[in-house]
PDB file of C-alpha atoms in Angstrom:
ATOM      1  CA  MET A   3     -29.893  -2.516 -70.408  1.00  0.00           C
ATOM      2  CA  THR A   4     -32.002   0.504 -72.122  1.00  0.00           C
ATOM      3  CA  LEU A   5     -31.512   3.897 -70.891  1.00  0.00           C
ATOM      4  CA  PHE A   6     -34.533   5.177 -69.834  1.00  0.00           C
ATOM      5  CA  PRO A   7     -37.526   2.372 -69.855  1.00  0.00           C
ATOM      6  CA  LYS A   8     -40.022   4.254 -68.317  1.00  0.00           C
ATOM      7  CA  LEU A   9     -40.369   6.753 -71.478  1.00  0.00           C
ATOM      8  CA  GLN A  10     -41.984   6.086 -74.325  1.00  0.00           C
ATOM      9  CA  GLY A  11     -41.386   7.395 -78.276  1.00  0.00           C
ATOM     10  CA  PRO A  12     -40.763  11.107 -78.842  1.00  0.00           C
ATOM     11  CA  LYS A  13     -39.938  11.869 -74.973  1.00  0.00           C
ATOM     12  CA  ARG A  14     -37.341   8.854 -74.939  1.00  0.00           C
ATOM     13  CA  THR A  15     -35.530   9.781 -78.100  1.00  0.00           C
ATOM     14  CA  ALA A  16     -35.325  13.393 -76.686  1.00  0.00           C
ATOM     15  CA  ALA A  17     -33.629  12.148 -73.378  1.00  0.00           C
ATOM     16  CA  GLN A  18     -31.136  10.071 -75.394  1.00  0.00           C
ATOM     17  CA  ALA A  19     -30.321  12.337 -77.794  1.00  0.00           C
ATOM     18  CA  VAL A  20     -29.533  14.937 -74.698  1.00  0.00           C
ATOM     19  CA  CYS A  21     -27.424  12.463 -72.804  1.00  0.00           C
ATOM     20  CA  VAL A  22     -25.475  12.069 -75.995  1.00  0.00           C
ATOM     21  CA  VAL A  23     -24.922  15.769 -75.996  1.00  0.00           C
ATOM     22  CA  LEU A  24     -23.499  15.885 -72.307  1.00  0.00           C
ATOM     23  CA  LEU A  25     -21.284  12.759 -73.182  1.00  0.00           C
ATOM     24  CA  MET A  26     -19.564  14.854 -75.782  1.00  0.00           C
ATOM     25  CA  GLY A  27     -19.508  18.017 -73.968  1.00  0.00           C
ATOM     26  CA  GLY A  28     -18.126  16.289 -70.635  1.00  0.00           C
ATOM     27  CA  LEU A  29     -15.307  14.608 -72.903  1.00  0.00           C
ATOM     28  CA  SER A  30     -14.197  17.852 -74.742  1.00  0.00           C
ATOM     29  CA  TRP A  31     -13.906  19.159 -71.550  1.00  0.00           C
ATOM     30  CA  ALA A  32     -11.974  16.379 -70.006  1.00  0.00           C
ATOM     31  CA  SER A  33     -10.024  15.612 -72.320  1.00  0.00           C
ATOM     32  CA  VAL A  34      -8.785  17.448 -75.236  1.00  0.00           C
ATOM     33  CA  PRO A  35      -6.534  14.827 -76.661  1.00  0.00           C
ATOM     34  CA  PHE A  36      -9.231  11.832 -76.974  1.00  0.00           C
ATOM     35  CA  TYR A  37     -12.181  14.636 -78.229  1.00  0.00           C
ATOM     36  CA  ASP A  38      -9.494  15.772 -80.944  1.00  0.00           C
ATOM     37  CA  TRP A  39      -8.605  11.493 -81.709  1.00  0.00           C
ATOM     38  CA  PHE A  40     -12.779  10.975 -82.213  1.00  0.00           C
ATOM     39  CA  CYS A  41     -12.961  13.812 -84.295  1.00  0.00           C
ATOM     40  CA  ARG A  42     -10.809  12.773 -86.798  1.00  0.00           C
ATOM     41  CA  VAL A  43     -11.803   9.272 -86.799  1.00  0.00           C
ATOM     42  CA  THR A  44     -15.287  10.317 -86.853  1.00  0.00           C
ATOM     43  CA  GLY A  45     -15.507  13.178 -88.637  1.00  0.00           C
ATOM     44  CA  PHE A  46     -17.360  14.839 -85.694  1.00  0.00           C
ATOM     45  CA  GLY A  47     -17.626  18.290 -85.316  1.00  0.00           C
ATOM     46  CA  GLY A  48     -16.238  19.616 -88.148  1.00  0.00           C
ATOM     47  CA  ALA A  49     -12.485  17.026 -88.840  1.00  0.00           C
ATOM     48  CA  THR A  50     -10.828  17.967 -91.612  1.00  0.00           C
ATOM     49  CA  ASN A  51      -8.884  15.640 -94.626  1.00  0.00           C
ATOM     50  CA  VAL A  52      -5.350  15.345 -94.910  1.00  0.00           C
ATOM     51  CA  ALA A  53      -3.312  16.116 -98.846  1.00  0.00           C
ATOM     52  CA  ASP A  54      -0.446  14.528-100.240  1.00  0.00           C
ATOM     53  CA  ALA A  55      -0.716  17.673-102.823  1.00  0.00           C
ATOM     54  CA  GLY A  56      -3.129  20.717-103.754  1.00  0.00           C
ATOM     55  CA  SER A  57      -6.018  19.765-106.350  1.00  0.00           C
ATOM     56  CA  ASP A  58      -5.326  19.628-109.736  1.00  0.00           C
ATOM     57  CA  VAL A  59      -9.019  21.382-110.511  1.00  0.00           C
ATOM     58  CA  ILE A  60      -9.275  25.068-109.539  1.00  0.00           C
ATOM     59  CA  LEU A  61     -12.757  26.517-109.985  1.00  0.00           C
ATOM     60  CA  ASP A  62     -13.498  30.602-110.866  1.00  0.00           C
ATOM     61  CA  GLN A  63     -15.912  30.091-107.792  1.00  0.00           C
ATOM     62  CA  THR A  64     -14.502  31.602-104.784  1.00  0.00           C
ATOM     63  CA  ILE A  65     -15.182  31.093-100.894  1.00  0.00           C
ATOM     64  CA  LYS A  66     -14.131  32.668 -97.739  1.00  0.00           C
ATOM     65  CA  VAL A  67     -12.111  30.748 -94.893  1.00  0.00           C
ATOM     66  CA  ARG A  68     -12.306  32.461 -91.622  1.00  0.00           C
ATOM     67  CA  PHE A  69      -9.559  31.683 -89.031  1.00  0.00           C
ATOM     68  CA  ASP A  70      -9.769  31.522 -85.604  1.00  0.00           C
ATOM     69  CA  ALA A  71      -7.828  30.953 -82.111  1.00  0.00           C
ATOM     70  CA  SER A  72      -8.328  29.743 -78.916  1.00  0.00           C
ATOM     71  CA  LEU A  73      -6.637  28.360 -75.854  1.00  0.00           C
ATOM     72  CA  GLU A  74      -7.170  25.349 -73.269  1.00  0.00           C
ATOM     73  CA  ARG A  75      -7.879  26.524 -69.641  1.00  0.00           C
ATOM     74  CA  ASP A  76      -4.290  26.984 -67.911  1.00  0.00           C
ATOM     75  CA  MET A  77      -2.596  27.263 -71.848  1.00  0.00           C
ATOM     76  CA  PRO A  78      -0.141  29.832 -70.998  1.00  0.00           C
ATOM     77  CA  TRP A  79       0.239  31.155 -74.642  1.00  0.00           C
ATOM     78  CA  THR A  80      -1.048  33.608 -76.380  1.00  0.00           C
ATOM     79  CA  PHE A  81      -2.056  32.951 -79.738  1.00  0.00           C
ATOM     80  CA  LYS A  82      -4.038  34.368 -82.555  1.00  0.00           C
ATOM     81  CA  PRO A  83      -4.200  33.881 -86.553  1.00  0.00           C
ATOM     82  CA  GLU A  84      -2.444  36.391 -88.681  1.00  0.00           C
ATOM     83  CA  VAL A  85      -5.229  37.577 -90.868  1.00  0.00           C
ATOM     84  CA  ARG A  86      -8.969  36.753 -89.745  1.00  0.00           C
ATOM     85  CA  GLU A  87     -10.497  36.345 -92.993  1.00  0.00           C
ATOM     86  CA  MET A  88      -8.906  35.160 -96.781  1.00  0.00           C
ATOM     87  CA  GLU A  89     -11.118  34.655 -99.946  1.00  0.00           C
ATOM     88  CA  ILE A  90      -9.674  31.695-102.597  1.00  0.00           C
ATOM     89  CA  ARG A  91     -10.990  29.795-105.486  1.00  0.00           C
ATOM     90  CA  ILE A  92     -12.228  26.767-104.791  1.00  0.00           C
ATOM     91  CA  GLY A  93      -8.985  24.086-105.493  1.00  0.00           C
ATOM     92  CA  GLU A  94      -7.031  26.548-105.128  1.00  0.00           C
ATOM     93  CA  THR A  95      -3.970  26.617-102.585  1.00  0.00           C
ATOM     94  CA  GLY A  96      -4.092  28.616 -99.800  1.00  0.00           C
ATOM     95  CA  LEU A  97      -1.255  29.381 -97.098  1.00  0.00           C
ATOM     96  CA  ALA A  98      -2.006  31.184 -93.820  1.00  0.00           C
ATOM     97  CA  PHE A  99      -0.373  31.957 -90.716  1.00  0.00           C
ATOM     98  CA  TYR A 100      -1.156  31.985 -86.897  1.00  0.00           C
ATOM     99  CA  GLU A 101       0.956  33.356 -84.080  1.00  0.00           C
ATOM    100  CA  ALA A 102       2.186  31.938 -80.762  1.00  0.00           C
ATOM    101  CA  HIS A 103       3.802  33.342 -77.887  1.00  0.00           C
ATOM    102  CA  ASN A 104       4.800  31.625 -74.801  1.00  0.00           C
ATOM    103  CA  PRO A 105       5.156  34.727 -71.942  1.00  0.00           C
ATOM    104  CA  LEU A 106       6.958  32.826 -69.524  1.00  0.00           C
ATOM    105  CA  ASP A 107      10.340  32.000 -68.545  1.00  0.00           C
ATOM    106  CA  VAL A 108      10.287  28.120 -68.798  1.00  0.00           C
ATOM    107  CA  PRO A 109       9.411  26.400 -72.181  1.00  0.00           C
ATOM    108  CA  ILE A 110       6.231  25.079 -73.248  1.00  0.00           C
ATOM    109  CA  ALA A 111       4.727  22.301 -75.088  1.00  0.00           C
ATOM    110  CA  GLY A 112       1.367  22.237 -76.817  1.00  0.00           C
ATOM    111  CA  GLN A 113      -0.546  20.791 -78.992  1.00  0.00           C
ATOM    112  CA  ALA A 114      -3.513  22.277 -81.569  1.00  0.00           C
ATOM    113  CA  ALA A 115      -6.929  20.090 -81.931  1.00  0.00           C
ATOM    114  CA  TYR A 116      -8.893  21.575 -84.747  1.00  0.00           C
ATOM    115  CA  ASN A 117     -12.053  21.442 -86.770  1.00  0.00           C
ATOM    116  CA  VAL A 118     -14.237  23.488 -89.462  1.00  0.00           C
ATOM    117  CA  THR A 119     -17.584  24.945 -89.350  1.00  0.00           C
ATOM    118  CA  PRO A 120     -19.966  24.668 -90.786  1.00  0.00           C
ATOM    119  CA  TYR A 121     -19.711  20.824 -90.267  1.00  0.00           C
ATOM    120  CA  GLU A 122     -20.653  19.481 -93.665  1.00  0.00           C
ATOM    121  CA  ALA A 123     -16.977  21.323 -94.701  1.00  0.00           C
ATOM    122  CA  GLY A 124     -15.179  19.241 -93.517  1.00  0.00           C
ATOM    123  CA  ALA A 125     -15.121  16.488 -95.782  1.00  0.00           C
ATOM    124  CA  PHE A 126     -14.144  19.305 -98.278  1.00  0.00           C
ATOM    125  CA  PHE A 127     -11.526  20.905 -96.291  1.00  0.00           C
ATOM    126  CA  ASP A 128      -8.037  19.662 -96.890  1.00  0.00           C
ATOM    127  CA  LYS A 129      -4.373  20.094 -95.226  1.00  0.00           C
ATOM    128  CA  ILE A 130      -1.422  19.652 -96.998  1.00  0.00           C
ATOM    129  CA  GLU A 131       0.776  20.887 -94.230  1.00  0.00           C
ATOM    130  CA  CYS A 132       0.064  22.031 -90.802  1.00  0.00           C
ATOM    131  CA  PHE A 133       1.600  23.305 -87.527  1.00  0.00           C
ATOM    132  CA  CYS A 134      -1.076  21.123 -86.086  1.00  0.00           C
ATOM    133  CA  PHE A 135       0.115  17.438 -87.076  1.00  0.00           C
ATOM    134  CA  VAL A 136       3.078  17.555 -84.778  1.00  0.00           C
ATOM    135  CA  GLU A 137       3.724  18.693 -81.045  1.00  0.00           C
ATOM    136  CA  GLN A 138       4.877  22.772 -80.679  1.00  0.00           C
ATOM    137  CA  VAL A 139       7.460  23.666 -78.060  1.00  0.00           C
ATOM    138  CA  LEU A 140       8.265  27.260 -77.735  1.00  0.00           C
ATOM    139  CA  MET A 141      11.547  28.048 -75.328  1.00  0.00           C
ATOM    140  CA  PRO A 142      11.129  31.463 -72.654  1.00  0.00           C
ATOM    141  CA  GLY A 143       9.610  34.268 -73.982  1.00  0.00           C
ATOM    142  CA  GLU A 144       9.618  32.929 -77.830  1.00  0.00           C
ATOM    143  CA  THR A 145       7.251  33.780 -80.445  1.00  0.00           C
ATOM    144  CA  VAL A 146       6.642  32.047 -83.947  1.00  0.00           C
ATOM    145  CA  MET A 147       4.953  32.335 -86.996  1.00  0.00           C
ATOM    146  CA  MET A 148       3.252  28.238 -88.003  1.00  0.00           C
ATOM    147  CA  PRO A 149       1.512  27.707 -91.335  1.00  0.00           C
ATOM    148  CA  VAL A 150      -1.321  25.843 -92.380  1.00  0.00           C
ATOM    149  CA  SER A 151      -1.335  25.377 -96.048  1.00  0.00           C
ATOM    150  CA  PHE A 152      -4.676  24.035 -97.520  1.00  0.00           C
ATOM    151  CA  PHE A 153      -7.580  24.162-100.282  1.00  0.00           C
ATOM    152  CA  VAL A 154     -11.482  23.352-100.817  1.00  0.00           C
ATOM    153  CA  ASP A 155     -12.278  20.724-102.775  1.00  0.00           C
ATOM    154  CA  PRO A 156     -13.734  21.185-106.094  1.00  0.00           C
ATOM    155  CA  ALA A 157     -16.189  18.359-105.377  1.00  0.00           C
ATOM    156  CA  ILE A 158     -17.946  20.790-102.713  1.00  0.00           C
ATOM    157  CA  VAL A 159     -19.670  22.219-105.699  1.00  0.00           C
ATOM    158  CA  ASP A 160     -21.830  19.206-106.345  1.00  0.00           C
ATOM    159  CA  ASP A 161     -22.321  17.923-102.725  1.00  0.00           C
ATOM    160  CA  ARG A 162     -26.074  18.854-101.866  1.00  0.00           C
ATOM    161  CA  GLU A 163     -25.646  20.826 -99.001  1.00  0.00           C
ATOM    162  CA  GLY A 164     -21.742  21.645 -99.484  1.00  0.00           C
ATOM    163  CA  LYS A 165     -22.995  23.973-102.428  1.00  0.00           C
ATOM    164  CA  TYR A 166     -24.865  26.049 -99.993  1.00  0.00           C
ATOM    165  CA  VAL A 167     -21.393  26.595 -98.134  1.00  0.00           C
ATOM    166  CA  HIS A 168     -19.938  30.219 -98.592  1.00  0.00           C
ATOM    167  CA  THR A 169     -17.735  30.599 -95.723  1.00  0.00           C
ATOM    168  CA  ILE A 170     -15.660  28.157 -93.881  1.00  0.00           C
ATOM    169  CA  THR A 171     -14.113  28.688 -90.625  1.00  0.00           C
ATOM    170  CA  LEU A 172     -10.984  27.011 -89.508  1.00  0.00           C
ATOM    171  CA  SER A 173     -10.666  26.999 -85.497  1.00  0.00           C
ATOM    172  CA  TYR A 174      -7.592  25.804 -83.832  1.00  0.00           C
ATOM    173  CA  THR A 175      -7.496  25.306 -80.091  1.00  0.00           C
ATOM    174  CA  PHE A 176      -4.339  24.841 -78.594  1.00  0.00           C
ATOM    175  CA  TYR A 177      -3.697  22.650 -75.066  1.00  0.00           C
ATOM    176  CA  GLN A 178      -0.146  21.809 -72.736  1.00  0.00           C
ATOM    177  CA  ILE A 179       0.995  19.191 -73.236  1.00  0.00           C
ATOM    178  CA  ASP A 180       4.672  17.469 -71.071  1.00  0.00           C
ATOM    179  CA  LEU A 181       7.690  18.627 -72.787  1.00  0.00           C
ATOM    180  CA  PRO A 182       9.522  16.048 -74.637  1.00  0.00           C
ATOM    181  CA  GLU A 183      12.616  14.266 -73.272  1.00  0.00           C
ATOM    182  CA  GLU A 184      15.079  16.183 -74.961  1.00  0.00           C
ATOM    183  CA  GLU A 185      13.609  19.630 -74.024  1.00  0.00           C
ATOM    184  CA  MET A 186      13.209  18.855 -70.232  1.00  0.00           C
ATOM    185  CA  GLN A 187      17.032  17.572 -70.059  1.00  0.00           C
ATOM    186  CA  ALA A 188      18.023  21.246 -71.959  1.00  0.00           C
ATOM    187  CA  ALA A 189      15.590  23.208 -69.901  1.00  0.00           C
ATOM    188  CA  ALA A 190      17.647  21.724 -66.774  1.00  0.00           C
ATOM    189  CA  VAL A 191      20.884  22.245 -68.032  1.00  0.00           C
ATOM    190  CA  PRO A 192      20.835  25.915 -67.564  1.00  0.00           C
ATOM    191  CA  GLU A 193      20.257  25.499 -63.301  1.00  0.00           C
ATOM    192  CA  ALA A 194      23.053  22.834 -63.397  1.00  0.00           C
ATOM    193  CA  LEU A 195      25.363  25.952 -64.689  1.00  0.00           C
ATOM    194  CA  THR A 196      24.204  28.261 -62.682  1.00  0.00           C
ATOM    195  CA  PRO A 197      27.039  30.573 -61.756  1.00  0.00           C
ATOM    196  CA  VAL A 198      28.456  31.170 -58.259  1.00  0.00           C
ATOM    197  CA  ALA A 199      27.945  34.440 -56.653  1.00  0.00           C
ATOM    198  CA  ASP A 200      29.777  36.726 -56.446  1.00  0.00           C
ATOM    199  CA  ASN A 201      30.119  36.785 -52.680  1.00  0.00           C
ATOM    200  CA  ALA A 202      30.078  32.807 -52.602  1.00  0.00           C
ATOM    201  CA  ILE A 203      33.456  31.410 -51.232  1.00  0.00           C
ATOM    202  CA  GLN A 204      34.903  29.037 -53.686  1.00  0.00           C
ATOM    203  CA  THR A 205      37.193  26.224 -52.981  1.00  0.00           C
ATOM    204  CA  TYR A 206      39.495  24.497 -55.484  1.00  0.00           C
TER     205      TYR A 206
END
């Protein structure tokens, strides 16, 4: 079945493009995990690469990396980068930290979705280690510093579009997920061990 059968030429193309934009916007709003998976698989939206080690080549040319943090709605944590910007040589391994805090009196689990802008830089931004690779669990009142190590592939300077990129923004969005079973069991223990009130009658 063809969409917009009565539309022809540019009008039809424009209508189809609007549908794609609305569809992707709906997916990103309704299902952050699915949208994150889609970006990683297709490279859509500036998804990054994963590397086992740093680059063997380090250029004299530098590039700025900016860091951004946000939270999905209803995620109760606070979340921010330790520094907002750093300048590194292309190919050099950089290390940045993000701070997360759980202000509640119950454990909260989260997973980070991520991308880089401009989108064409995603193919040249390689992460070696990142807190976003695994789920994170913060205990009540806990604050953690979470690292991400990365480098910008020197091949960016030879890319038709990448060579014009001088600043890359690395963005993370944390969304809440279900607690792992072991954390759920641990959270239930204090309730079972709650001491009896002083004025309660104890029998033996």
